[in-house]
Amino acid sequence: MDLGYKLRQDFPIFKNGICYLDSGASSQKPQSVIDKQNYYTEEVYANVHRATYTIAQKITDAYEESRKKIADFINADPKEVIFTKSATEAINLVAHSFGSIIPDGSEIILSEMEHHANIVPWQLLKNRKDISLKIIPVLDNGELDYDEYEKLLTDKTALVAITHISNVLGTIVDIDRIVSSAKKHNAKVLVDGSQAIMHQKVDVKKLGIDFYTFTGHKLYAPTGVGVLWGKSDILNSIPPFLGGGDMIDTVSFEKTTFAEIPIKFEAGTPPIVPAICLGEAIDYISNIGLDKINEYEKYLYKYAFDEITKIKGVRVIGTVENKAPILSFIVEGIHSYDISELMNNENVCVRVGHHCAEPLMKRFNMLSTIRVSLALYNTIDDIDLFINSLKKSLRILG
Ligand SMILES: *Cc1c(COP(=O)(O)O)cnc(C)c1O
C-alpha cells in the first residue's frame, strides 16, 4: 500500500512540502497534464472548429479526441459529451434547457446533502416557472432517507437531481435505487458526479440515468472545464442554453438553425486547452486504474478514521460504511477555524467552512466542519502529519 508515495512524484507541487488534504475542493495536477497545457499553449495553439491551417486542425483534433476519451471513460457516445466551464455551468444548462420544456406544476426532487450548485439553479428555475422543489432528508449517520425519497415521488416528478457522493459527508448515494424508483414515475434523473468521478468507475449507461455532470479541476485537470453528459434523445429535444458562435447551423435575422449535439450546447469559444488537459488527466488515472485508486483511497480513509476517532472530543459527521475518502469533523467546544489556522502553520491544508452546502450544515445544527478529502497522491505520512497537528492544535486550544 505505497501507491501514494509513488504517484506523488508525478505532482510537482509536492516539492513545496505541503500536506494537501483538500482535493475535494480542487486537486493538484500531474506533470503530464501540465506538459499538455504547455504544449497546447506554447507550440500548437489556435481556435477550434474554424480555420483550416495546420495548427488549427491539430488543436481541433486534440479537443475532439479528448471528448472521445471522456466518452469512453464514462461509457457514453462522444456526441452526448458537452464541454462546459464547470459542473456548476453543466447543472445550470440542464436547469435552463431541460427546465424550459417541463410542464407547469412539475416537481423536482433534490436532497438535503446537495452542493449549492445543485440547489440554486433549481431555485432560479422555480422563480421563472410554476414548479415546486421537494427535498429528500438525510439521516443522522449521513445516509439518504430512501424511504422518504420514495414517498416524495409522484407522477408530477419531472426530475430527480442528486449528488453521486456528498462533498461533506462522503456518503455514496445508491443511484440504482434512485433510478429504479424514479423510472416508475417516468421521472428523469440527473446525477452530480463532481465528487465521484475521481474515486470510482462511472458507467452512465449502466446507471440508467439521463444526465451526469462533473468538473475537471477535481479530476486532476485545470480549472475552466466541466462536463455535461446527457442522453442524446433528450439533448436533441431541448433548446440550447447559450447562443453565439459555433453552436449554429445557419444564422439570419429571420431564422437561425442550430448545430447538432454536442456543438449545439457549446456556444462561443470553448475552454480549449483545459478540455484537452481533461483528456490527459483521464489517461493518467486510467493508466493507474480506478479500482486500484479506489482500494488505496479506502485504505487511507480507514486509517484516518481509526486514528481520528481515538481523539477525545472529535465528532465525525457522516459515518456510513463504505464511503468516499472524505472526513468531516468537529471538535466539541473548539472553533473549527481556530484549529485549521493552527494546522496551517504546519503546512497542513484542510478545508473549514460550510463547504457550499449550507442546508446540510443546518441539518446537523452546525455552521462549519473541518474537512479532510483524500486523493491518490496522499500517503499514511500525510495522515500522521494531520493527526499530530490536530492533536497539537487541541493541546494549544483545549
Ligand atoms: C465542486 C462541486 C460542484 C461544483 O463544481 P464547480 O467546479 O465549482 O462548478 C458541484 N457539486 C459538487 C458535489 C461539488 O463537490
mmCIF file of C-alpha atoms and ligand atoms in Angstrom:
data_model
loop_
_atom_site.group_PDB
_atom_site.id
_atom_site.type_symbol
_atom_site.label_atom_id
_atom_site.label_comp_id
_atom_site.label_asym_id
_atom_site.label_seq_id
_atom_site.Cartn_x
_atom_site.Cartn_y
_atom_site.Cartn_z
ATOM 1 C CA MET A 1 0.000 0.000 0.000
ATOM 2 C CA ASP A 2 2.556 2.579 -1.044
ATOM 3 C CA LEU A 3 0.754 3.777 -4.168
ATOM 4 C CA GLY A 4 0.612 7.381 -2.991
ATOM 5 C CA TYR A 5 4.381 7.569 -2.381
ATOM 6 C CA LYS A 6 4.981 6.581 -5.979
ATOM 7 C CA LEU A 7 2.261 8.745 -7.508
ATOM 8 C CA ARG A 8 3.052 11.958 -5.664
ATOM 9 C CA GLN A 9 6.327 12.102 -7.592
ATOM 10 C CA ASP A 10 4.202 12.862 -10.665
ATOM 11 C CA PHE A 11 2.905 16.035 -8.992
ATOM 12 C CA PRO A 12 5.487 18.840 -8.991
ATOM 13 C CA ILE A 13 3.639 20.887 -6.362
ATOM 14 C CA PHE A 14 4.672 18.483 -3.617
ATOM 15 C CA LYS A 15 8.240 19.754 -3.925
ATOM 16 C CA ASN A 16 6.989 22.591 -1.700
ATOM 17 C CA GLY A 17 6.391 20.186 1.172
ATOM 18 C CA ILE A 18 2.689 20.786 1.746
ATOM 19 C CA CYS A 19 0.398 18.232 3.306
ATOM 20 C CA TYR A 20 -2.548 18.688 0.948
ATOM 21 C CA LEU A 21 -5.844 17.355 2.271
ATOM 22 C CA ASP A 22 -8.295 19.472 0.280
ATOM 23 C CA SER A 23 -8.619 17.599 -3.000
ATOM 24 C CA GLY A 24 -12.404 17.664 -2.683
ATOM 25 C CA ALA A 25 -12.182 21.419 -3.300
ATOM 26 C CA SER A 26 -9.644 21.100 -6.111
ATOM 27 C CA SER A 27 -6.986 18.542 -6.907
ATOM 28 C CA GLN A 28 -3.322 19.027 -7.774
ATOM 29 C CA LYS A 29 -2.131 18.424 -11.343
ATOM 30 C CA PRO A 30 0.309 15.775 -12.569
ATOM 31 C CA GLN A 31 3.268 16.744 -14.740
ATOM 32 C CA SER A 32 1.719 15.079 -17.821
ATOM 33 C CA VAL A 33 -1.294 17.405 -17.591
ATOM 34 C CA ILE A 34 0.933 20.448 -17.081
ATOM 35 C CA ASP A 35 3.034 19.375 -20.090
ATOM 36 C CA LYS A 36 -0.111 19.079 -22.215
ATOM 37 C CA GLN A 37 -1.204 22.512 -21.109
ATOM 38 C CA ASN A 38 2.175 23.969 -22.067
ATOM 39 C CA TYR A 39 2.300 22.161 -25.412
ATOM 40 C CA TYR A 40 -1.122 23.433 -26.461
ATOM 41 C CA THR A 41 -0.190 26.929 -25.352
ATOM 42 C CA GLU A 42 3.398 27.264 -26.495
ATOM 43 C CA GLU A 43 3.518 25.136 -29.612
ATOM 44 C CA VAL A 44 0.103 24.347 -31.016
ATOM 45 C CA TYR A 45 -2.480 26.959 -30.260
ATOM 46 C CA ALA A 46 -5.420 28.315 -32.287
ATOM 47 C CA ASN A 47 -9.193 28.367 -32.034
ATOM 48 C CA VAL A 48 -11.127 25.136 -32.713
ATOM 49 C CA HIS A 49 -13.772 24.228 -35.341
ATOM 50 C CA ARG A 50 -12.972 27.239 -37.514
ATOM 51 C CA ALA A 51 -9.783 27.595 -39.502
ATOM 52 C CA THR A 52 -8.215 25.025 -41.829
ATOM 53 C CA TYR A 53 -4.490 25.725 -41.321
ATOM 54 C CA THR A 54 -2.405 23.010 -39.692
ATOM 55 C CA ILE A 55 -2.235 24.101 -36.050
ATOM 56 C CA ALA A 56 -5.976 24.870 -36.042
ATOM 57 C CA GLN A 57 -6.667 21.375 -37.321
ATOM 58 C CA LYS A 58 -4.271 19.814 -34.834
ATOM 59 C CA ILE A 59 -5.826 21.517 -31.829
ATOM 60 C CA THR A 60 -9.347 20.780 -33.069
ATOM 61 C CA ASP A 61 -8.390 17.104 -33.364
ATOM 62 C CA ALA A 62 -6.950 17.142 -29.829
ATOM 63 C CA TYR A 63 -10.122 18.779 -28.485
ATOM 64 C CA GLU A 64 -12.363 16.179 -30.163
ATOM 65 C CA GLU A 65 -10.004 13.368 -29.145
ATOM 66 C CA SER A 66 -10.420 14.462 -25.542
ATOM 67 C CA ARG A 67 -14.199 14.327 -25.910
ATOM 68 C CA LYS A 68 -13.828 10.705 -27.083
ATOM 69 C CA LYS A 69 -11.626 9.830 -24.110
ATOM 70 C CA ILE A 70 -14.205 11.269 -21.720
ATOM 71 C CA ALA A 71 -16.979 9.377 -23.509
ATOM 72 C CA ASP A 72 -15.048 6.088 -23.226
ATOM 73 C CA PHE A 73 -14.281 6.815 -19.591
ATOM 74 C CA ILE A 74 -17.990 7.027 -18.681
ATOM 75 C CA ASN A 75 -19.204 4.586 -21.360
ATOM 76 C CA ALA A 76 -21.040 7.169 -23.444
ATOM 77 C CA ASP A 77 -21.324 8.303 -27.035
ATOM 78 C CA PRO A 78 -18.989 11.289 -27.758
ATOM 79 C CA LYS A 79 -21.849 13.356 -29.154
ATOM 80 C CA GLU A 80 -23.518 13.174 -25.739
ATOM 81 C CA VAL A 81 -20.479 14.745 -24.042
ATOM 82 C CA ILE A 82 -20.729 18.526 -23.752
ATOM 83 C CA PHE A 83 -17.866 20.685 -22.565
ATOM 84 C CA THR A 84 -18.934 23.394 -20.163
ATOM 85 C CA LYS A 85 -16.937 25.746 -17.992
ATOM 86 C CA SER A 86 -17.654 23.782 -14.772
ATOM 87 C CA ALA A 87 -20.050 21.367 -13.109
ATOM 88 C CA THR A 88 -21.946 24.443 -11.989
ATOM 89 C CA GLU A 89 -22.463 25.546 -15.580
ATOM 90 C CA ALA A 90 -23.447 21.995 -16.586
ATOM 91 C CA ILE A 91 -26.234 21.898 -13.979
ATOM 92 C CA ASN A 92 -27.357 25.408 -14.934
ATOM 93 C CA LEU A 93 -27.520 24.246 -18.541
ATOM 94 C CA VAL A 94 -29.894 21.432 -17.625
ATOM 95 C CA ALA A 95 -31.965 23.689 -15.352
ATOM 96 C CA HIS A 96 -32.314 26.196 -18.175
ATOM 97 C CA SER A 97 -32.763 23.949 -21.216
ATOM 98 C CA PHE A 98 -34.488 20.865 -19.792
ATOM 99 C CA GLY A 99 -36.227 23.150 -17.286
ATOM 100 C CA SER A 100 -37.814 25.075 -20.149
ATOM 101 C CA ILE A 101 -39.679 22.030 -21.527
ATOM 102 C CA ILE A 102 -41.136 20.570 -18.336
ATOM 103 C CA PRO A 103 -44.846 21.251 -17.834
ATOM 104 C CA ASP A 104 -46.215 23.729 -15.291
ATOM 105 C CA GLY A 105 -46.924 22.043 -11.980
ATOM 106 C CA SER A 106 -43.862 19.780 -12.293
ATOM 107 C CA GLU A 107 -41.923 18.717 -9.232
ATOM 108 C CA ILE A 108 -38.169 18.444 -8.914
ATOM 109 C CA ILE A 109 -36.635 16.339 -6.158
ATOM 110 C CA LEU A 110 -33.297 17.309 -4.609
ATOM 111 C CA SER A 111 -31.639 16.125 -1.414
ATOM 112 C CA GLU A 112 -30.568 17.779 1.782
ATOM 113 C CA MET A 113 -26.934 16.941 1.020
ATOM 114 C CA GLU A 114 -26.643 18.854 -2.263
ATOM 115 C CA HIS A 115 -23.870 21.284 -3.082
ATOM 116 C CA HIS A 116 -25.225 24.774 -3.737
ATOM 117 C CA ALA A 117 -24.508 24.130 -7.437
ATOM 118 C CA ASN A 118 -27.329 21.594 -7.405
ATOM 119 C CA ILE A 119 -29.745 23.746 -5.416
ATOM 120 C CA VAL A 120 -29.589 27.317 -6.659
ATOM 121 C CA PRO A 121 -30.132 26.616 -10.404
ATOM 122 C CA TRP A 122 -33.405 24.858 -9.499
ATOM 123 C CA GLN A 123 -34.467 27.745 -7.289
ATOM 124 C CA LEU A 124 -33.801 30.122 -10.188
ATOM 125 C CA LEU A 125 -35.954 27.882 -12.385
ATOM 126 C CA LYS A 126 -38.674 27.975 -9.766
ATOM 127 C CA ASN A 127 -38.574 31.794 -9.918
ATOM 128 C CA ARG A 128 -39.261 31.641 -13.662
ATOM 129 C CA LYS A 129 -41.741 28.809 -13.731
ATOM 130 C CA ASP A 130 -44.590 27.221 -11.820
ATOM 131 C CA ILE A 131 -42.736 24.242 -10.367
ATOM 132 C CA SER A 132 -42.040 23.009 -6.866
ATOM 133 C CA LEU A 133 -38.948 21.580 -5.190
ATOM 134 C CA LYS A 134 -39.046 18.631 -2.802
ATOM 135 C CA ILE A 135 -36.138 17.684 -0.582
ATOM 136 C CA ILE A 136 -35.021 14.180 0.454
ATOM 137 C CA PRO A 137 -33.911 14.248 4.097
ATOM 138 C CA VAL A 138 -30.602 12.897 5.386
ATOM 139 C CA LEU A 139 -30.407 10.528 8.370
ATOM 140 C CA ASP A 140 -28.174 11.129 11.404
ATOM 141 C CA ASN A 141 -25.387 8.894 10.095
ATOM 142 C CA GLY A 142 -25.305 10.791 6.775
ATOM 143 C CA GLU A 143 -27.300 8.243 4.800
ATOM 144 C CA LEU A 144 -30.001 9.416 2.455
ATOM 145 C CA ASP A 145 -33.500 8.602 3.672
ATOM 146 C CA TYR A 146 -34.600 6.366 0.792
ATOM 147 C CA ASP A 147 -37.996 5.603 2.322
ATOM 148 C CA GLU A 148 -38.822 9.297 2.411
ATOM 149 C CA TYR A 149 -37.495 9.654 -1.134
ATOM 150 C CA GLU A 150 -39.920 7.065 -2.392
ATOM 151 C CA LYS A 151 -42.777 8.952 -0.743
ATOM 152 C CA LEU A 152 -41.783 12.201 -2.455
ATOM 153 C CA LEU A 153 -42.055 10.728 -5.948
ATOM 154 C CA THR A 154 -45.313 11.378 -7.797
ATOM 155 C CA ASP A 155 -46.413 11.342 -11.412
ATOM 156 C CA LYS A 156 -45.632 15.072 -11.447
ATOM 157 C CA THR A 157 -41.949 14.459 -10.681
ATOM 158 C CA ALA A 158 -40.084 15.694 -13.746
ATOM 159 C CA LEU A 159 -36.577 15.243 -12.419
ATOM 160 C CA VAL A 160 -34.588 13.884 -9.506
ATOM 161 C CA ALA A 161 -31.347 15.899 -9.265
ATOM 162 C CA ILE A 162 -28.987 14.299 -6.806
ATOM 163 C CA THR A 163 -25.346 14.124 -5.898
ATOM 164 C CA HIS A 164 -23.454 10.889 -6.501
ATOM 165 C CA ILE A 165 -21.208 11.450 -3.478
ATOM 166 C CA SER A 166 -21.682 14.104 -0.789
ATOM 167 C CA ASN A 167 -18.808 16.579 -0.741
ATOM 168 C CA VAL A 168 -19.220 16.962 3.028
ATOM 169 C CA LEU A 169 -20.220 13.536 4.336
ATOM 170 C CA GLY A 170 -18.588 11.294 1.755
ATOM 171 C CA THR A 171 -21.835 9.321 1.556
ATOM 172 C CA ILE A 172 -22.170 7.398 -1.702
ATOM 173 C CA VAL A 173 -25.741 7.629 -2.979
ATOM 174 C CA ASP A 174 -27.303 4.404 -4.236
ATOM 175 C CA ILE A 175 -28.059 5.621 -7.740
ATOM 176 C CA ASP A 176 -29.573 2.261 -8.790
ATOM 177 C CA ARG A 177 -32.160 2.658 -6.080
ATOM 178 C CA ILE A 178 -32.805 6.308 -7.007
ATOM 179 C CA VAL A 179 -33.256 5.400 -10.665
ATOM 180 C CA SER A 180 -35.438 2.337 -10.234
ATOM 181 C CA SER A 181 -37.963 4.290 -8.162
ATOM 182 C CA ALA A 182 -37.798 7.388 -10.382
ATOM 183 C CA LYS A 183 -38.464 5.353 -13.521
ATOM 184 C CA LYS A 184 -41.709 4.006 -12.068
ATOM 185 C CA HIS A 185 -42.921 7.603 -12.293
ATOM 186 C CA ASN A 186 -41.230 8.378 -15.618
ATOM 187 C CA ALA A 187 -39.028 10.947 -13.882
ATOM 188 C CA LYS A 188 -35.625 11.829 -15.343
ATOM 189 C CA VAL A 189 -32.519 11.604 -13.168
ATOM 190 C CA LEU A 190 -29.569 13.995 -13.058
ATOM 191 C CA VAL A 191 -26.526 12.922 -11.066
ATOM 192 C CA ASP A 192 -23.931 15.443 -9.907
ATOM 193 C CA GLY A 193 -20.767 13.390 -10.127
ATOM 194 C CA SER A 194 -18.292 16.103 -9.105
ATOM 195 C CA GLN A 195 -17.101 14.085 -6.087
ATOM 196 C CA ALA A 196 -17.453 10.615 -7.607
ATOM 197 C CA ILE A 197 -15.708 10.661 -10.953
ATOM 198 C CA MET A 198 -12.180 10.659 -9.466
ATOM 199 C CA HIS A 199 -12.851 7.908 -6.936
ATOM 200 C CA GLN A 200 -14.845 5.196 -8.652
ATOM 201 C CA LYS A 201 -15.776 3.792 -12.038
ATOM 202 C CA VAL A 202 -18.796 5.554 -13.533
ATOM 203 C CA ASP A 203 -20.813 3.931 -16.311
ATOM 204 C CA VAL A 204 -23.649 6.239 -17.300
ATOM 205 C CA LYS A 205 -25.396 3.549 -19.361
ATOM 206 C CA LYS A 206 -25.347 1.030 -16.540
ATOM 207 C CA LEU A 207 -26.604 3.651 -14.098
ATOM 208 C CA GLY A 208 -29.633 4.205 -16.333
ATOM 209 C CA ILE A 209 -29.617 7.945 -15.662
ATOM 210 C CA ASP A 210 -30.392 10.853 -18.000
ATOM 211 C CA PHE A 211 -27.748 13.455 -17.107
ATOM 212 C CA TYR A 212 -24.348 13.247 -15.412
ATOM 213 C CA THR A 213 -22.198 16.264 -14.554
ATOM 214 C CA PHE A 214 -18.675 16.727 -13.253
ATOM 215 C CA THR A 215 -15.875 19.236 -13.094
ATOM 216 C CA GLY A 216 -12.331 18.943 -14.466
ATOM 217 C CA HIS A 217 -10.346 20.591 -11.710
ATOM 218 C CA LYS A 218 -11.262 17.933 -9.131
ATOM 219 C CA LEU A 219 -10.194 15.255 -11.620
ATOM 220 C CA TYR A 220 -6.541 16.355 -11.871
ATOM 221 C CA ALA A 221 -7.223 18.722 -14.806
ATOM 222 C CA PRO A 222 -7.089 22.532 -14.820
ATOM 223 C CA THR A 223 -9.968 24.792 -13.869
ATOM 224 C CA GLY A 224 -12.247 26.146 -16.557
ATOM 225 C CA VAL A 225 -13.710 22.909 -17.890
ATOM 226 C CA GLY A 226 -16.663 20.796 -16.797
ATOM 227 C CA VAL A 227 -18.706 18.101 -18.471
ATOM 228 C CA LEU A 228 -22.371 17.511 -19.030
ATOM 229 C CA TRP A 229 -23.308 14.090 -20.285
ATOM 230 C CA GLY A 230 -26.917 13.733 -21.404
ATOM 231 C CA LYS A 231 -28.902 11.110 -23.297
ATOM 232 C CA SER A 232 -28.949 12.095 -26.955
ATOM 233 C CA ASP A 233 -32.734 11.940 -27.374
ATOM 234 C CA ILE A 234 -33.153 14.436 -24.527
ATOM 235 C CA LEU A 235 -30.307 16.682 -25.685
ATOM 236 C CA ASN A 236 -31.856 16.721 -29.158
ATOM 237 C CA SER A 237 -35.253 17.697 -27.802
ATOM 238 C CA ILE A 238 -34.264 20.603 -25.537
ATOM 239 C CA PRO A 239 -33.312 24.130 -26.617
ATOM 240 C CA PRO A 240 -29.749 25.477 -26.376
ATOM 241 C CA PHE A 241 -28.557 27.189 -23.211
ATOM 242 C CA LEU A 242 -26.253 29.907 -24.571
ATOM 243 C CA GLY A 243 -26.394 31.335 -28.084
ATOM 244 C CA GLY A 244 -23.471 32.504 -30.177
ATOM 245 C CA GLY A 245 -20.727 31.300 -32.473
ATOM 246 C CA ASP A 246 -20.107 27.635 -33.356
ATOM 247 C CA MET A 247 -23.435 26.358 -31.996
ATOM 248 C CA ILE A 248 -25.382 27.378 -35.105
ATOM 249 C CA ASP A 249 -26.091 25.757 -38.429
ATOM 250 C CA THR A 250 -27.148 28.946 -40.243
ATOM 251 C CA VAL A 251 -27.930 32.404 -38.937
ATOM 252 C CA SER A 252 -30.143 35.077 -40.441
ATOM 253 C CA PHE A 253 -32.199 37.778 -38.789
ATOM 254 C CA GLU A 254 -35.342 35.881 -39.821
ATOM 255 C CA LYS A 255 -34.389 32.421 -38.632
ATOM 256 C CA THR A 256 -31.393 30.711 -37.053
ATOM 257 C CA THR A 257 -30.954 26.972 -37.012
ATOM 258 C CA PHE A 258 -28.742 25.136 -34.573
ATOM 259 C CA ALA A 259 -25.857 22.746 -34.962
ATOM 260 C CA GLU A 260 -26.211 19.091 -33.998
ATOM 261 C CA ILE A 261 -25.289 17.947 -30.487
ATOM 262 C CA PRO A 262 -22.863 18.366 -28.779
ATOM 263 C CA ILE A 263 -21.901 21.621 -30.564
ATOM 264 C CA LYS A 264 -25.454 22.938 -30.140
ATOM 265 C CA PHE A 265 -24.571 23.371 -26.456
ATOM 266 C CA GLU A 266 -21.073 24.789 -26.916
ATOM 267 C CA ALA A 267 -21.689 28.416 -27.851
ATOM 268 C CA GLY A 268 -18.657 30.625 -28.313
ATOM 269 C CA THR A 269 -15.031 29.630 -27.936
ATOM 270 C CA PRO A 270 -14.903 26.670 -25.562
ATOM 271 C CA PRO A 271 -12.276 26.057 -22.817
ATOM 272 C CA ILE A 272 -9.970 24.522 -25.437
ATOM 273 C CA VAL A 273 -6.766 23.826 -23.522
ATOM 274 C CA PRO A 274 -8.459 22.797 -20.239
ATOM 275 C CA ALA A 275 -10.676 20.389 -22.211
ATOM 276 C CA ILE A 276 -7.628 18.802 -23.860
ATOM 277 C CA CYS A 277 -5.957 18.549 -20.452
ATOM 278 C CA LEU A 278 -9.022 16.800 -19.049
ATOM 279 C CA GLY A 279 -8.466 14.030 -21.606
ATOM 280 C CA GLU A 280 -4.848 13.815 -20.464
ATOM 281 C CA ALA A 281 -5.912 13.636 -16.799
ATOM 282 C CA ILE A 282 -8.258 10.784 -17.688
ATOM 283 C CA ASP A 283 -5.363 8.964 -19.371
ATOM 284 C CA TYR A 284 -3.347 9.497 -16.209
ATOM 285 C CA ILE A 285 -5.883 7.908 -13.882
ATOM 286 C CA SER A 286 -6.873 5.215 -16.380
ATOM 287 C CA ASN A 287 -3.260 4.100 -16.579
ATOM 288 C CA ILE A 288 -3.201 3.637 -12.803
ATOM 289 C CA GLY A 289 -6.702 2.107 -12.781
ATOM 290 C CA LEU A 290 -9.713 3.369 -10.874
ATOM 291 C CA ASP A 291 -10.084 0.095 -8.961
ATOM 292 C CA LYS A 292 -6.576 0.435 -7.625
ATOM 293 C CA ILE A 293 -7.154 4.115 -6.766
ATOM 294 C CA ASN A 294 -10.417 3.265 -5.043
ATOM 295 C CA GLU A 295 -8.869 0.499 -2.971
ATOM 296 C CA TYR A 296 -5.916 2.690 -1.957
ATOM 297 C CA GLU A 297 -8.069 5.678 -1.008
ATOM 298 C CA LYS A 298 -10.322 3.425 1.093
ATOM 299 C CA TYR A 299 -7.262 2.147 2.942
ATOM 300 C CA LEU A 300 -6.113 5.726 3.650
ATOM 301 C CA TYR A 301 -9.572 6.751 4.763
ATOM 302 C CA LYS A 302 -9.891 3.845 7.153
ATOM 303 C CA TYR A 303 -6.559 4.693 8.729
ATOM 304 C CA ALA A 304 -7.549 8.363 9.098
ATOM 305 C CA PHE A 305 -10.945 7.451 10.541
ATOM 306 C CA ASP A 306 -9.473 4.977 13.046
ATOM 307 C CA GLU A 307 -6.860 7.483 14.180
ATOM 308 C CA ILE A 308 -9.187 10.480 14.474
ATOM 309 C CA THR A 309 -11.830 8.604 16.447
ATOM 310 C CA LYS A 310 -9.189 7.894 19.126
ATOM 311 C CA ILE A 311 -9.000 11.639 19.852
ATOM 312 C CA LYS A 312 -11.247 12.808 22.664
ATOM 313 C CA GLY A 313 -13.917 15.334 21.727
ATOM 314 C CA VAL A 314 -13.796 14.677 17.967
ATOM 315 C CA ARG A 315 -17.128 14.030 16.301
ATOM 316 C CA VAL A 316 -17.091 12.707 12.755
ATOM 317 C CA ILE A 317 -20.064 13.807 10.651
ATOM 318 C CA GLY A 318 -21.051 11.139 8.139
ATOM 319 C CA THR A 319 -20.332 7.661 9.448
ATOM 320 C CA VAL A 320 -21.942 5.266 6.969
ATOM 321 C CA GLU A 321 -19.929 2.210 5.988
ATOM 322 C CA ASN A 322 -18.341 2.198 2.566
ATOM 323 C CA LYS A 323 -17.972 5.876 1.836
ATOM 324 C CA ALA A 324 -15.735 8.098 -0.228
ATOM 325 C CA PRO A 325 -12.422 9.317 1.290
ATOM 326 C CA ILE A 326 -13.961 12.453 2.774
ATOM 327 C CA LEU A 327 -13.750 13.013 6.517
ATOM 328 C CA SER A 328 -15.724 15.862 8.086
ATOM 329 C CA PHE A 329 -15.499 16.515 11.784
ATOM 330 C CA ILE A 330 -15.902 18.995 14.589
ATOM 331 C CA VAL A 331 -14.276 19.122 17.993
ATOM 332 C CA GLU A 332 -16.593 19.791 20.896
ATOM 333 C CA GLY A 333 -16.123 23.226 22.411
ATOM 334 C CA ILE A 334 -13.463 24.388 19.948
ATOM 335 C CA HIS A 335 -13.901 26.536 16.858
ATOM 336 C CA SER A 336 -13.080 24.759 13.615
ATOM 337 C CA TYR A 337 -11.480 27.925 12.238
ATOM 338 C CA ASP A 338 -9.069 28.127 15.193
ATOM 339 C CA ILE A 339 -7.985 24.543 14.609
ATOM 340 C CA SER A 340 -7.438 24.974 10.881
ATOM 341 C CA GLU A 341 -5.452 28.141 11.467
ATOM 342 C CA LEU A 342 -3.010 26.306 13.726
ATOM 343 C CA MET A 343 -2.801 23.421 11.261
ATOM 344 C CA ASN A 344 -1.988 25.874 8.503
ATOM 345 C CA ASN A 345 1.099 26.925 10.472
ATOM 346 C CA GLU A 346 2.376 23.388 9.899
ATOM 347 C CA ASN A 347 1.550 23.347 6.180
ATOM 348 C CA VAL A 348 -1.427 21.054 6.699
ATOM 349 C CA CYS A 349 -4.104 22.150 4.224
ATOM 350 C CA VAL A 350 -7.626 21.249 5.343
ATOM 351 C CA ARG A 351 -10.873 22.913 4.451
ATOM 352 C CA VAL A 352 -13.026 24.590 7.029
ATOM 353 C CA GLY A 353 -16.437 26.103 6.414
ATOM 354 C CA HIS A 354 -19.895 25.178 5.168
ATOM 355 C CA HIS A 355 -18.492 23.512 2.021
ATOM 356 C CA CYS A 356 -21.118 25.137 -0.240
ATOM 357 C CA ALA A 357 -23.750 23.004 1.488
ATOM 358 C CA GLU A 358 -25.485 25.294 3.968
ATOM 359 C CA PRO A 359 -28.737 23.299 4.128
ATOM 360 C CA LEU A 360 -26.738 20.235 5.161
ATOM 361 C CA MET A 361 -24.897 22.222 7.843
ATOM 362 C CA LYS A 362 -28.264 23.363 9.141
ATOM 363 C CA ARG A 363 -29.483 19.752 9.178
ATOM 364 C CA PHE A 364 -26.611 18.848 11.506
ATOM 365 C CA ASN A 365 -27.004 22.065 13.526
ATOM 366 C CA MET A 366 -23.591 23.420 12.717
ATOM 367 C CA LEU A 367 -22.104 26.363 10.906
ATOM 368 C CA SER A 368 -18.981 24.635 9.699
ATOM 369 C CA THR A 369 -16.894 21.483 9.825
ATOM 370 C CA ILE A 370 -13.266 20.706 9.161
ATOM 371 C CA ARG A 371 -12.979 18.513 6.095
ATOM 372 C CA VAL A 372 -10.155 16.253 5.027
ATOM 373 C CA SER A 373 -10.592 14.987 1.472
ATOM 374 C CA LEU A 374 -8.087 12.479 0.152
ATOM 375 C CA ALA A 375 -6.724 11.774 -3.292
ATOM 376 C CA LEU A 376 -4.460 9.251 -4.970
ATOM 377 C CA TYR A 377 -1.294 11.185 -4.068
ATOM 378 C CA ASN A 378 -1.928 11.209 -0.311
ATOM 379 C CA THR A 379 0.012 8.893 1.996
ATOM 380 C CA ILE A 380 -0.059 7.477 5.505
ATOM 381 C CA ASP A 381 2.591 10.120 6.310
ATOM 382 C CA ASP A 382 0.114 12.847 5.308
ATOM 383 C CA ILE A 383 -2.435 11.409 7.691
ATOM 384 C CA ASP A 384 0.103 11.098 10.513
ATOM 385 C CA LEU A 385 1.080 14.741 9.961
ATOM 386 C CA PHE A 386 -2.567 15.727 10.046
ATOM 387 C CA ILE A 387 -3.370 13.731 13.193
ATOM 388 C CA ASN A 388 -0.287 15.015 15.016
ATOM 389 C CA SER A 389 -1.007 18.568 14.007
ATOM 390 C CA LEU A 390 -4.631 18.187 15.117
ATOM 391 C CA LYS A 391 -3.545 16.811 18.492
ATOM 392 C CA LYS A 392 -1.054 19.627 18.923
ATOM 393 C CA SER A 393 -3.697 22.243 17.994
ATOM 394 C CA LEU A 394 -6.099 20.770 20.525
ATOM 395 C CA ARG A 395 -3.440 20.888 23.227
ATOM 396 C CA ILE A 396 -2.929 24.576 22.499
ATOM 397 C CA LEU A 397 -6.624 25.414 22.266
ATOM 398 C CA GLY A 398 -8.010 22.989 24.826
HETATM 399 C C1 LIG B 1 -17.255 21.096 -6.522
HETATM 400 C C2 LIG B 1 -18.638 20.615 -6.638
HETATM 401 C C3 LIG B 1 -19.531 21.189 -7.544
HETATM 402 C C4 LIG B 1 -19.194 22.400 -8.363
HETATM 403 O O1 LIG B 1 -18.059 22.278 -9.125
HETATM 404 P P1 LIG B 1 -17.504 23.629 -9.822
HETATM 405 O O2 LIG B 1 -16.235 23.204 -10.420
HETATM 406 O O3 LIG B 1 -17.301 24.615 -8.716
HETATM 407 O O4 LIG B 1 -18.515 24.062 -10.778
HETATM 408 C C5 LIG B 1 -20.799 20.670 -7.623
HETATM 409 N N1 LIG B 1 -21.172 19.632 -6.884
HETATM 410 C C6 LIG B 1 -20.341 19.034 -6.017
HETATM 411 C C7 LIG B 1 -20.826 17.853 -5.231
HETATM 412 C C8 LIG B 1 -19.051 19.511 -5.855
HETATM 413 O O5 LIG B 1 -18.239 18.923 -4.978
#
